[in-house]
Structures are given as C-alpha cells and as structure tokens.
Amino acid sequence: QAGISEGSKDDFYARVLGKKNTLEGLASSVRGAVRFVRETCYAILYCMTRLDTHFYGFLELPTPLAEALFADSLYLSSHQVINLLTLSRFLVDHCPLPLREHFLPPILATCFRQMDAKISSEWEKLGQRETVQAVGEELTEEMKAESILRQLTYSAVVMVADVLDPARPEGPPGEAEGSETPADPPGKFPPLRKFCLMNPSIAVPLLVFCSHAIRMHDGRCCGVVLRVFRSIIPEFSTPEIAKLHHKEHHHHFSGSTGTTAAAGAPFSDGFAIPVATAHEIREFICAEVLKAAIQSLHDPYFVDSQKEIGALIAAILAYYSPLTPTPRAILLSLPSVKPAEVDRTIEYVCKGGVSSRHQRAMVLELLEELKGVSVAEMGKLEKSGASKKKGRSKMAQEFMTPGGGQQPGGQVGSAPGQREKTPDLEGVAGMFNEG
C-alpha cells in the first residue's frame, strides 16, 4: 500500500524471501497456491463468457455458479473480493439479452447479498477498532485494512452505478460485429437498469446494500450511492408525479467510466415496473433509506455531503409523499420537529415547478437541529455563544462535543500522544421514536 507500508517494494520482497524456510513462509506458500488456483478459475470463467450462448445457455449453470462464487466469499480478504467483483461485472456485461432472465437473477442477487454482508461487517469491525488506541505496526496494519476496505466499497458501489446507469449501452460488447445470432430488435428487452428494478430478487438486495452504504464513512462511495438513489426514485413513482418533477430533476449520474449522463425520463422505455414491486420498494425507500439519510445528515463525518443528502431527502418527499404517509411519519418521529413545519415542507417540495435547489434548502431548514457539525467547527461553536440558534436540542448538543466532553483548557480533542476520539454517536440508532 503506497504511502502506508514502511519501506520500499524491494524491502518487502526481501523480507518475504527471507522467511521462505520458516513456518510463516510455508503458510504464505499455501495461501499463494490457493489464491493462484482461484484467480485462474476466474480467468477461465472470463474466457468462457466470450462463448456467448454456448456458456450462458446452460440451463443448470446460474444457481450453482452463483453459490460457488459467492457462498463463502465472506471468508475472502477484501483484496480478493475486489477480484471477484471484477469477474462479476464481466459476467453481467457479456450476458446476451435473451438470456438475462435466465442467467442474471441468481448471480446478481447472491452477489449483492454477500457484498452487503461482507462490506457492512468489515465497516463495523473498523469502527470497533477505532475505539481502541493503536500504535506502531498495529496502526500500520489498521491503516492498510481501512485503505483496502475503501477500495472494496468503491468497487461495489461503482458496480451498482454501472448496472443502473441510464446511459449504459445495451447488449454485450461487440455484439453487433461478432455475434453468431442475429441482433434482436431494439426495445424487445428492457435495459439492464430497468431489468434489475423490475425484478425484486435483484432489486431488494441491491437497494439494501445501497441503504447501508449511505452510512459507511467513505464520502466518495456515499456520493455515488446518493446519486444512484436520486436517479431511480422516479422509477417507483407514478407517471403523473414523475412528469410533474422531471423538468426540475435532471440528476447527473456517475457511471463506472467516470462520465456523467443525465437520467432519462422515467417510464420512457416502455417497460413498467410491476405495481406490487414498485409499492414494496417505495415503502423501503420511504422508511429505511430515508432513516439512513437522516442519520448521515446527523453524523459529523458527512458534514461536507449535507447538500447531497438533503437533495435525496427532498426527492423522496417530492415523489412519494403524495403516494404514502410513511415519509411524513418518519419525519414526525424525529425530536424537535414540529408537525406544522413538516406539513409545510412536504407541501412545498411537492409543488410543481419548484427547483431541486429550493426543495433541498427547505428540507435542510426543517432538519437544521439535526444536522451534524464537523469536528473542526466544534470549538468555534462554544466561543460564538449561542450562535444564531438558541435552545439547541439535547441530542444536537451532544454532537457538539467529541467524546462527550472537552479537555482541560477548553480545547476539544485528545491529550497529547493519544488518538483523537471520534465524535460520540451513541443514541443515533434511537433517533427514530417507535410508533
């Protein structure tokens, strides 16, 4: 890991060769042999994807292949899971359009379910380690693990963004030139984005992972997921509501290639999401995704992402409040939020012709008491008296002080030589009152 590991690459290889005749060297050789076999299998599978229907057409292949690839992926290192995700993207990219229904659901469903379990558990472990002071080699190893986990998380969210990219070209690469079968007429099959959103077995684990990713302490990954949600929210609304807001909601969507494309108008591809599926996913977004967004808005780590988070909350309210009372109920369960202000905000964002910027501003004003404050700003707040707002809520006040208090002398932070404590986030999970 450049910038983290001590010494040069040559020093590293010298240390490895020096341990060749030790038990540690034996263990390393065994691990290397297993890793070589696994990665060679990945390479073979990649080559077989180029066989088109001769590979994807096997009736019994998808489910056993999904189990073989992902069932035990929790036990792989983060670095190895990145290689597995790379193969998964090739499996999806090269799948012929007529065989998507047959091949992709078990592959994508198992992939996203296992990636959610793996990545969420690794972030939880990282959070636990950060509460314990680490020095020397332990700190170096912790930094390496965090760096690789961020790479893995980014690989996963970019795969989600790629699968749901509205500008994604349809069909396997090079299909027009080298396919043995005649090209299918355009419009016969749904785009991959709509195919995944129409299929609950894929959409549910995919969106569950994305809802968890909003809370992971990686600003880049959180930004991608927020754009993904803003892009797909109109898909689960009704045509009338979507048309009402579409002109003011040209969300830019980041794909895997680093390019940006404006999301196309919903419902324009001729493929409708089943009513039951749309209702189920809409309720999930209104409850779990909205809660995750509000919790991140409350988290000092995401202080630089508050505008994007506010935009997501505004989009949920604008598209879904006319269809379900769930978003209003979630907002009313928050402390220091008055019903009249909630109703005024919902009425405003649901009006046609209101820009997304004004909708976002209205939402951030409503949730002003819950917005997290960056660690750098915490000391300034004490000196500026009561600031512009008086009578801050007890919960907001707790987030003004990292670690639950200040060091002697009135300075926020840790004693010299100690790692600074992360802001005390205890109680965030209880932000939403039952009932």
Short mmCIF file of C-alpha atoms in Angstrom, two decimals:
data_model
loop_
_atom_site.label_atom_id
_atom_site.label_comp_id
_atom_site.label_asym_id
_atom_site.label_seq_id
_atom_site.Cartn_x
_atom_site.Cartn_y
_atom_site.Cartn_z
CA GLN A 1 0.00 0.00 0.00
CA ALA A 2 1.80 3.09 -1.25
CA GLY A 3 2.05 5.78 1.42
CA ILE A 4 1.16 3.38 4.24
CA SER A 5 3.61 0.47 4.19
CA GLU A 6 7.04 1.05 5.66
CA GLY A 7 10.00 0.60 3.33
CA SER A 8 10.09 0.04 -0.43
CA LYS A 9 8.65 -2.75 -2.54
CA ASP A 10 12.15 -4.28 -2.80
CA ASP A 11 12.40 -4.34 1.01
CA PHE A 12 9.07 -6.11 1.17
CA TYR A 13 10.11 -8.82 -1.28
CA ALA A 14 13.42 -9.22 0.54
CA ARG A 15 11.54 -9.84 3.82
CA VAL A 16 9.27 -12.37 2.13
CA LEU A 17 12.19 -14.29 0.60
CA GLY A 18 14.00 -14.22 3.93
CA LYS A 19 11.11 -16.12 5.52
CA LYS A 20 11.00 -18.74 2.78
CA ASN A 21 12.27 -21.58 5.01
CA THR A 22 10.13 -20.73 8.04
CA LEU A 23 6.62 -21.86 9.05
CA GLU A 24 5.40 -18.39 8.13
CA GLY A 25 6.90 -18.87 4.67
CA LEU A 26 5.15 -22.24 4.36
CA ALA A 27 1.81 -20.68 5.28
CA SER A 28 2.39 -17.93 2.75
CA SER A 29 3.15 -20.51 0.04
CA VAL A 30 -0.04 -22.43 0.81
CA ARG A 31 -2.11 -19.25 0.68
CA GLY A 32 -0.43 -18.26 -2.57
CA ALA A 33 -1.19 -21.65 -4.16
CA VAL A 34 -4.88 -21.45 -3.21
CA ARG A 35 -5.06 -17.87 -4.42
CA PHE A 36 -3.42 -18.79 -7.74
CA VAL A 37 -5.93 -21.60 -8.35
CA ARG A 38 -8.89 -19.36 -7.52
CA GLU A 39 -7.73 -16.47 -9.73
CA THR A 40 -7.00 -18.88 -12.58
CA CYS A 41 -10.58 -20.14 -12.28
CA TYR A 42 -11.77 -16.53 -12.50
CA ALA A 43 -9.71 -16.11 -15.69
CA ILE A 44 -11.16 -19.32 -17.19
CA LEU A 45 -14.71 -18.18 -16.42
CA TYR A 46 -13.98 -14.82 -18.05
CA CYS A 47 -12.78 -16.58 -21.22
CA MET A 48 -15.89 -18.77 -21.23
CA THR A 49 -18.15 -15.71 -21.15
CA ARG A 50 -16.90 -14.98 -24.65
CA LEU A 51 -18.59 -18.21 -25.85
CA ASP A 52 -21.92 -16.36 -25.84
CA THR A 53 -24.95 -18.70 -25.74
CA HIS A 54 -22.70 -21.78 -25.55
CA PHE A 55 -21.84 -20.66 -22.00
CA TYR A 56 -24.82 -18.61 -20.82
CA GLY A 57 -27.35 -21.05 -22.33
CA PHE A 58 -26.69 -23.95 -19.90
CA LEU A 59 -29.96 -24.41 -18.00
CA GLU A 60 -28.39 -25.67 -14.77
CA LEU A 61 -25.48 -23.21 -14.63
CA PRO A 62 -26.60 -19.91 -12.97
CA THR A 63 -27.55 -21.03 -9.44
CA PRO A 64 -24.63 -23.44 -8.85
CA LEU A 65 -22.21 -20.86 -10.30
CA ALA A 66 -23.60 -18.14 -8.01
CA GLU A 67 -23.20 -20.41 -4.98
CA ALA A 68 -19.67 -21.40 -5.98
CA LEU A 69 -18.58 -17.79 -6.48
CA PHE A 70 -20.28 -16.07 -3.53
CA ALA A 71 -21.43 -18.55 -0.86
CA ASP A 72 -18.10 -18.45 1.03
CA SER A 73 -16.94 -15.02 -0.14
CA LEU A 74 -17.31 -13.69 3.42
CA TYR A 75 -14.08 -15.51 4.25
CA LEU A 76 -12.06 -13.95 1.43
CA SER A 77 -9.88 -10.94 2.15
CA SER A 78 -11.17 -7.58 0.96
CA HIS A 79 -8.47 -7.54 -1.72
CA GLN A 80 -9.65 -10.88 -3.11
CA VAL A 81 -13.31 -9.81 -3.10
CA ILE A 82 -12.35 -6.93 -5.41
CA ASN A 83 -11.16 -9.53 -7.96
CA LEU A 84 -14.45 -11.40 -7.54
CA LEU A 85 -16.43 -8.22 -8.23
CA THR A 86 -14.38 -7.63 -11.38
CA LEU A 87 -15.33 -11.08 -12.66
CA SER A 88 -18.98 -10.46 -11.71
CA ARG A 89 -19.06 -7.34 -13.88
CA PHE A 90 -17.74 -9.33 -16.85
CA LEU A 91 -20.42 -12.00 -16.29
CA VAL A 92 -23.09 -9.28 -16.41
CA ASP A 93 -21.59 -7.30 -19.30
CA HIS A 94 -21.23 -10.28 -21.65
CA CYS A 95 -24.62 -11.87 -20.99
CA PRO A 96 -26.75 -11.99 -24.19
CA LEU A 97 -30.01 -10.03 -23.91
CA PRO A 98 -32.33 -13.03 -24.45
CA LEU A 99 -30.61 -14.94 -21.62
CA ARG A 100 -30.61 -12.23 -18.94
CA GLU A 101 -33.81 -13.52 -17.37
CA HIS A 102 -32.30 -17.00 -17.16
CA PHE A 103 -28.77 -16.15 -16.04
CA LEU A 104 -28.56 -12.86 -14.13
CA PRO A 105 -31.09 -13.04 -11.23
CA PRO A 106 -29.25 -15.70 -9.16
CA ILE A 107 -25.85 -14.19 -9.96
CA LEU A 108 -26.73 -10.57 -9.08
CA ALA A 109 -28.98 -11.42 -6.12
CA THR A 110 -26.35 -13.60 -4.45
CA CYS A 111 -23.59 -11.13 -5.30
CA PHE A 112 -25.27 -8.09 -3.73
CA ARG A 113 -26.49 -10.04 -0.71
CA GLN A 114 -22.98 -11.31 0.06
CA MET A 115 -21.30 -7.97 -0.71
CA ASP A 116 -23.64 -6.28 1.74
CA ALA A 117 -22.84 -8.82 4.46
CA LYS A 118 -19.08 -8.67 3.80
CA ILE A 119 -18.66 -4.90 3.46
CA SER A 120 -21.07 -3.96 6.26
CA SER A 121 -19.34 -6.34 8.69
CA GLU A 122 -15.90 -5.01 7.73
CA TRP A 123 -17.01 -1.41 8.36
CA GLU A 124 -18.42 -2.48 11.71
CA LYS A 125 -15.10 -4.11 12.65
CA LEU A 126 -13.26 -0.97 11.57
CA GLY A 127 -15.49 1.16 13.77
CA GLN A 128 -14.78 -1.09 16.75
CA ARG A 129 -11.02 -0.94 16.15
CA GLU A 130 -11.07 2.86 16.01
CA THR A 131 -12.24 2.97 19.63
CA VAL A 132 -9.03 1.24 20.74
CA GLN A 133 -5.73 3.10 20.70
CA ALA A 134 -3.29 1.57 18.21
CA VAL A 135 0.42 2.29 17.82
CA GLY A 136 3.33 1.18 15.68
CA GLU A 137 2.77 -1.87 13.48
CA GLU A 138 -0.82 -2.27 14.69
CA LEU A 139 -1.68 1.20 13.46
CA THR A 140 0.02 0.50 10.11
CA GLU A 141 -1.98 -2.72 9.66
CA GLU A 142 -5.18 -0.89 10.61
CA MET A 143 -4.46 1.79 8.00
CA LYS A 144 -3.82 -0.86 5.34
CA ALA A 145 -7.06 -2.66 6.17
CA GLU A 146 -9.02 0.60 6.03
CA SER A 147 -7.46 1.57 2.69
CA ILE A 148 -8.30 -1.79 1.10
CA LEU A 149 -11.84 -1.72 2.57
CA ARG A 150 -12.40 1.68 0.95
CA GLN A 151 -11.23 0.24 -2.37
CA LEU A 152 -13.61 -2.71 -2.00
CA THR A 153 -16.54 -0.47 -1.07
CA TYR A 154 -15.87 1.75 -4.07
CA SER A 155 -15.67 -1.30 -6.39
CA ALA A 156 -19.07 -2.45 -5.11
CA VAL A 157 -20.86 0.90 -5.40
CA VAL A 158 -19.39 1.50 -8.87
CA MET A 159 -20.73 -1.90 -9.93
CA VAL A 160 -24.17 -0.78 -8.69
CA ALA A 161 -23.81 2.51 -10.56
CA ASP A 162 -22.76 0.67 -13.72
CA VAL A 163 -25.69 -1.76 -13.56
CA LEU A 164 -28.18 1.10 -13.03
CA ASP A 165 -26.56 3.60 -15.41
CA PRO A 166 -29.31 5.04 -17.68
CA ALA A 167 -26.71 5.73 -20.38
CA ARG A 168 -25.35 2.17 -20.38
CA PRO A 169 -25.21 0.70 -23.94
CA GLU A 170 -27.40 -2.37 -24.29
CA GLY A 171 -26.10 -5.82 -25.17
CA PRO A 172 -22.68 -7.45 -24.73
CA PRO A 173 -19.64 -5.53 -26.03
CA GLY A 174 -19.05 -6.13 -29.72
CA GLU A 175 -22.37 -7.94 -30.15
CA ALA A 176 -23.11 -6.28 -33.45
CA GLU A 177 -19.82 -7.33 -35.02
CA GLY A 178 -19.09 -10.82 -33.75
CA SER A 179 -22.33 -12.42 -32.54
CA GLU A 180 -23.33 -15.71 -34.18
CA THR A 181 -27.02 -14.89 -33.64
CA PRO A 182 -28.81 -12.01 -35.39
CA ALA A 183 -29.16 -8.87 -33.28
CA ASP A 184 -32.50 -8.51 -31.54
CA PRO A 185 -34.61 -5.51 -32.49
CA PRO A 186 -34.23 -2.56 -30.10
CA GLY A 187 -36.92 -2.37 -27.46
CA LYS A 188 -37.63 -6.10 -27.35
CA PHE A 189 -35.84 -6.46 -24.00
CA PRO A 190 -35.74 -3.96 -21.11
CA PRO A 191 -32.49 -2.08 -20.45
CA LEU A 192 -30.33 -3.68 -17.76
CA ARG A 193 -31.24 -0.85 -15.38
CA LYS A 194 -34.98 -1.48 -15.75
CA PHE A 195 -34.47 -5.27 -15.81
CA CYS A 196 -32.88 -5.10 -12.33
CA LEU A 197 -35.50 -2.70 -10.92
CA MET A 198 -38.37 -4.83 -12.27
CA ASN A 199 -37.02 -7.99 -10.66
CA PRO A 200 -37.46 -7.99 -6.84
CA SER A 201 -34.91 -10.79 -6.33
CA ILE A 202 -32.23 -8.42 -7.70
CA ALA A 203 -33.61 -5.02 -6.66
CA VAL A 204 -34.11 -5.84 -2.97
CA PRO A 205 -30.55 -6.96 -2.08
CA LEU A 206 -29.13 -4.23 -4.33
CA LEU A 207 -31.09 -1.46 -2.58
CA VAL A 208 -30.48 -2.92 0.89
CA PHE A 209 -26.73 -2.71 0.23
CA CYS A 210 -27.09 0.86 -1.04
CA SER A 211 -29.09 1.88 2.04
CA HIS A 212 -26.26 0.60 4.24
CA ALA A 213 -23.63 2.31 2.08
CA ILE A 214 -25.17 5.72 2.89
CA ARG A 215 -23.94 5.25 6.47
CA MET A 216 -20.42 3.96 5.64
CA HIS A 217 -17.73 6.52 6.43
CA ASP A 218 -16.47 6.99 2.90
CA GLY A 219 -17.52 10.26 1.31
CA ARG A 220 -16.75 9.21 -2.26
CA CYS A 221 -18.81 6.00 -2.03
CA CYS A 222 -21.65 7.75 -0.23
CA GLY A 223 -21.75 10.35 -3.03
CA VAL A 224 -22.11 7.67 -5.71
CA VAL A 225 -24.91 5.92 -3.80
CA LEU A 226 -26.79 9.18 -3.23
CA ARG A 227 -26.74 9.85 -6.99
CA VAL A 228 -27.92 6.29 -7.67
CA PHE A 229 -30.92 6.74 -5.38
CA ARG A 230 -31.82 10.13 -6.84
CA SER A 231 -31.70 8.56 -10.30
CA ILE A 232 -34.01 5.63 -9.54
CA ILE A 233 -36.53 7.28 -7.17
CA PRO A 234 -38.77 8.49 -10.06
CA GLU A 235 -38.98 4.91 -11.37
CA PHE A 236 -41.14 3.85 -8.40
CA SER A 237 -43.47 6.84 -8.56
CA THR A 238 -46.42 7.30 -10.91
CA PRO A 239 -46.11 8.80 -14.43
CA GLU A 240 -48.09 11.88 -13.40
CA ILE A 241 -45.90 12.72 -10.40
CA ALA A 242 -42.72 11.88 -12.29
CA LYS A 243 -43.66 14.22 -15.14
CA LEU A 244 -44.50 16.96 -12.64
CA HIS A 245 -40.97 16.95 -11.26
CA HIS A 246 -38.90 15.68 -14.17
CA LYS A 247 -38.06 19.06 -15.70
CA GLU A 248 -36.57 20.22 -12.41
CA HIS A 249 -34.75 16.96 -11.66
CA HIS A 250 -32.10 16.31 -14.29
CA HIS A 251 -29.92 14.40 -11.87
CA HIS A 252 -26.40 13.64 -13.01
CA PHE A 253 -25.47 10.04 -12.62
CA SER A 254 -21.89 8.76 -12.24
CA GLY A 255 -21.18 5.56 -14.10
CA SER A 256 -18.19 3.25 -13.90
CA THR A 257 -16.37 5.01 -16.73
CA GLY A 258 -16.21 8.30 -14.87
CA THR A 259 -18.55 10.00 -17.35
CA THR A 260 -21.81 11.66 -16.38
CA ALA A 261 -25.11 11.37 -18.14
CA ALA A 262 -28.45 12.91 -17.38
CA ALA A 263 -31.00 10.36 -16.29
CA GLY A 264 -33.62 9.81 -18.96
CA ALA A 265 -37.27 10.46 -18.32
CA PRO A 266 -38.83 7.64 -16.30
CA PHE A 267 -41.35 5.32 -18.00
CA SER A 268 -39.98 6.31 -21.42
CA ASP A 269 -38.57 2.86 -22.27
CA GLY A 270 -41.93 1.10 -22.49
CA PHE A 271 -41.25 -1.32 -19.63
CA ALA A 272 -43.31 -0.83 -16.48
CA ILE A 273 -42.25 -1.96 -13.02
CA PRO A 274 -44.97 -4.22 -11.55
CA VAL A 275 -47.27 -2.36 -9.16
CA ALA A 276 -46.56 -4.70 -6.23
CA THR A 277 -42.80 -4.40 -6.75
CA ALA A 278 -42.98 -0.61 -7.00
CA HIS A 279 -45.04 -0.42 -3.79
CA GLU A 280 -42.64 -2.70 -1.86
CA ILE A 281 -39.53 -0.80 -2.93
CA ARG A 282 -41.18 2.61 -2.47
CA GLU A 283 -42.02 1.74 1.14
CA PHE A 284 -38.46 0.51 1.71
CA ILE A 285 -37.02 3.78 0.39
CA CYS A 286 -39.50 5.85 2.41
CA ALA A 287 -38.57 4.03 5.62
CA GLU A 288 -35.04 2.60 5.61
CA VAL A 289 -33.35 4.83 3.04
CA LEU A 290 -34.92 7.98 4.49
CA LYS A 291 -33.78 6.97 8.00
CA ALA A 292 -30.25 6.26 6.76
CA ALA A 293 -30.11 9.64 5.01
CA ILE A 294 -31.28 11.50 8.14
CA GLN A 295 -28.76 9.64 10.31
CA SER A 296 -25.95 10.55 7.90
CA LEU A 297 -27.14 14.16 7.90
CA HIS A 298 -26.79 14.00 11.69
CA ASP A 299 -23.29 12.44 11.52
CA PRO A 300 -20.39 14.95 11.70
CA TYR A 301 -18.42 12.77 9.26
CA PHE A 302 -20.81 13.69 6.43
CA VAL A 303 -20.81 17.43 7.07
CA ASP A 304 -19.47 18.07 3.54
CA SER A 305 -22.18 15.88 1.98
CA GLN A 306 -25.16 17.57 3.61
CA LYS A 307 -26.37 19.22 0.40
CA GLU A 308 -26.42 15.89 -1.46
CA ILE A 309 -28.13 14.15 1.46
CA GLY A 310 -30.69 16.95 1.67
CA ALA A 311 -31.36 16.59 -2.06
CA LEU A 312 -32.05 12.87 -1.62
CA ILE A 313 -34.47 13.51 1.25
CA ALA A 314 -36.23 16.18 -0.82
CA ALA A 315 -36.56 13.78 -3.77
CA ILE A 316 -38.13 11.10 -1.55
CA LEU A 317 -40.63 13.63 -0.19
CA ALA A 318 -41.44 15.08 -3.61
CA TYR A 319 -42.07 11.79 -5.41
CA TYR A 320 -43.50 9.62 -2.64
CA SER A 321 -45.37 11.85 -0.16
CA PRO A 322 -48.44 12.03 -2.45
CA LEU A 323 -48.49 8.20 -2.55
CA THR A 324 -47.76 7.10 1.03
CA PRO A 325 -47.84 8.63 4.55
CA THR A 326 -44.58 6.88 5.52
CA PRO A 327 -42.16 9.80 4.83
CA ARG A 328 -44.29 12.16 6.94
CA ALA A 329 -44.47 9.61 9.76
CA ILE A 330 -40.68 9.21 9.74
CA LEU A 331 -40.15 12.98 9.95
CA LEU A 332 -42.71 13.34 12.74
CA SER A 333 -40.84 10.71 14.78
CA LEU A 334 -37.76 12.97 14.94
CA PRO A 335 -37.09 15.09 18.02
CA SER A 336 -37.52 18.87 17.75
CA VAL A 337 -39.54 18.63 14.52
CA LYS A 338 -43.00 20.23 14.59
CA PRO A 339 -45.91 18.72 12.61
CA ALA A 340 -46.82 22.09 11.09
CA GLU A 341 -43.27 22.55 9.76
CA VAL A 342 -43.25 19.02 8.34
CA ASP A 343 -46.53 19.60 6.52
CA ARG A 344 -45.34 22.97 5.19
CA THR A 345 -42.11 21.39 3.87
CA ILE A 346 -43.90 18.48 2.22
CA GLU A 347 -46.44 20.80 0.60
CA TYR A 348 -43.65 22.99 -0.76
CA VAL A 349 -41.46 20.22 -2.24
CA CYS A 350 -44.47 18.50 -3.82
CA LYS A 351 -45.47 21.58 -5.83
CA GLY A 352 -44.64 21.52 -9.50
CA GLY A 353 -42.10 23.98 -10.85
CA VAL A 354 -40.03 24.18 -7.66
CA SER A 355 -36.32 23.77 -8.35
CA SER A 356 -34.44 20.93 -6.68
CA ARG A 357 -32.15 23.52 -5.07
CA HIS A 358 -35.09 25.21 -3.32
CA GLN A 359 -36.52 21.84 -2.29
CA ARG A 360 -33.18 20.89 -0.76
CA ALA A 361 -32.93 24.20 1.09
CA MET A 362 -36.40 23.70 2.55
CA VAL A 363 -35.52 20.21 3.80
CA LEU A 364 -32.22 21.33 5.34
CA GLU A 365 -34.03 24.15 7.11
CA LEU A 366 -36.56 21.68 8.54
CA LEU A 367 -33.76 19.40 9.80
CA GLU A 368 -31.47 22.23 10.96
CA GLU A 369 -31.49 20.98 14.56
CA LEU A 370 -30.33 17.52 13.48
CA LYS A 371 -27.51 18.50 11.15
CA GLY A 372 -24.12 17.24 12.29
CA VAL A 373 -21.26 19.67 12.88
CA SER A 374 -17.73 18.95 11.72
CA VAL A 375 -15.06 18.31 14.33
CA ALA A 376 -13.18 21.40 13.11
CA GLU A 377 -16.21 23.60 13.87
CA MET A 378 -16.98 22.24 17.32
CA GLY A 379 -14.55 24.50 19.18
CA LYS A 380 -15.81 27.61 17.37
CA LEU A 381 -19.38 26.96 18.39
CA GLU A 382 -18.53 27.35 22.07
CA LYS A 383 -16.85 30.72 21.51
CA SER A 384 -19.66 32.17 19.44
CA GLY A 385 -22.09 31.95 22.34
CA ALA A 386 -25.45 30.52 21.49
CA SER A 387 -24.84 31.19 17.79
CA LYS A 388 -27.83 32.26 15.73
CA LYS A 389 -29.98 29.48 17.13
CA LYS A 390 -30.82 29.37 20.82
CA GLY A 391 -32.08 26.41 22.77
CA ARG A 392 -30.41 23.68 20.71
CA SER A 393 -31.89 20.25 21.32
CA LYS A 394 -30.19 17.97 23.84
CA MET A 395 -29.32 15.49 21.11
CA ALA A 396 -27.78 18.16 18.90
CA GLN A 397 -25.82 19.46 21.88
CA GLU A 398 -24.29 16.04 22.49
CA PHE A 399 -22.86 16.12 18.97
CA MET A 400 -21.16 19.44 19.66
CA THR A 401 -18.65 17.71 21.94
CA PRO A 402 -16.44 14.87 20.70
CA GLY A 403 -16.10 12.01 23.15
CA GLY A 404 -18.71 13.56 25.43
CA GLY A 405 -16.63 16.46 26.78
CA GLN A 406 -13.73 18.84 26.39
CA GLN A 407 -10.16 18.53 27.53
CA PRO A 408 -8.88 20.84 30.26
CA GLY A 409 -8.29 24.34 28.96
CA GLY A 410 -11.45 24.37 26.87
CA GLN A 411 -9.85 22.75 23.81
CA VAL A 412 -11.62 19.98 22.02
CA GLY A 413 -9.57 16.88 21.33
CA SER A 414 -7.41 14.28 22.99
CA ALA A 415 -4.41 14.55 25.22
CA PRO A 416 -1.01 14.73 23.50
CA GLY A 417 0.13 11.37 22.13
CA GLN A 418 -3.35 9.89 22.04
CA ARG A 419 -5.58 9.33 19.05
CA GLU A 420 -8.43 11.82 18.97
CA LYS A 421 -11.73 10.18 19.84
CA THR A 422 -14.36 10.03 17.18
CA PRO A 423 -17.47 12.11 17.93
CA ASP A 424 -19.85 10.32 20.25
CA LEU A 425 -22.56 8.84 18.05
CA GLU A 426 -24.30 6.91 20.80
CA GLY A 427 -28.02 7.27 20.50
CA VAL A 428 -28.20 7.82 16.75
CA ALA A 429 -29.96 4.49 16.33
CA GLY A 430 -32.61 5.69 18.77
CA MET A 431 -33.23 8.90 16.87
CA PHE A 432 -36.46 7.49 15.48
CA ASN A 433 -39.13 7.04 18.12
CA GLU A 434 -41.24 3.91 17.97
CA GLY A 435 -44.82 4.46 16.98
#
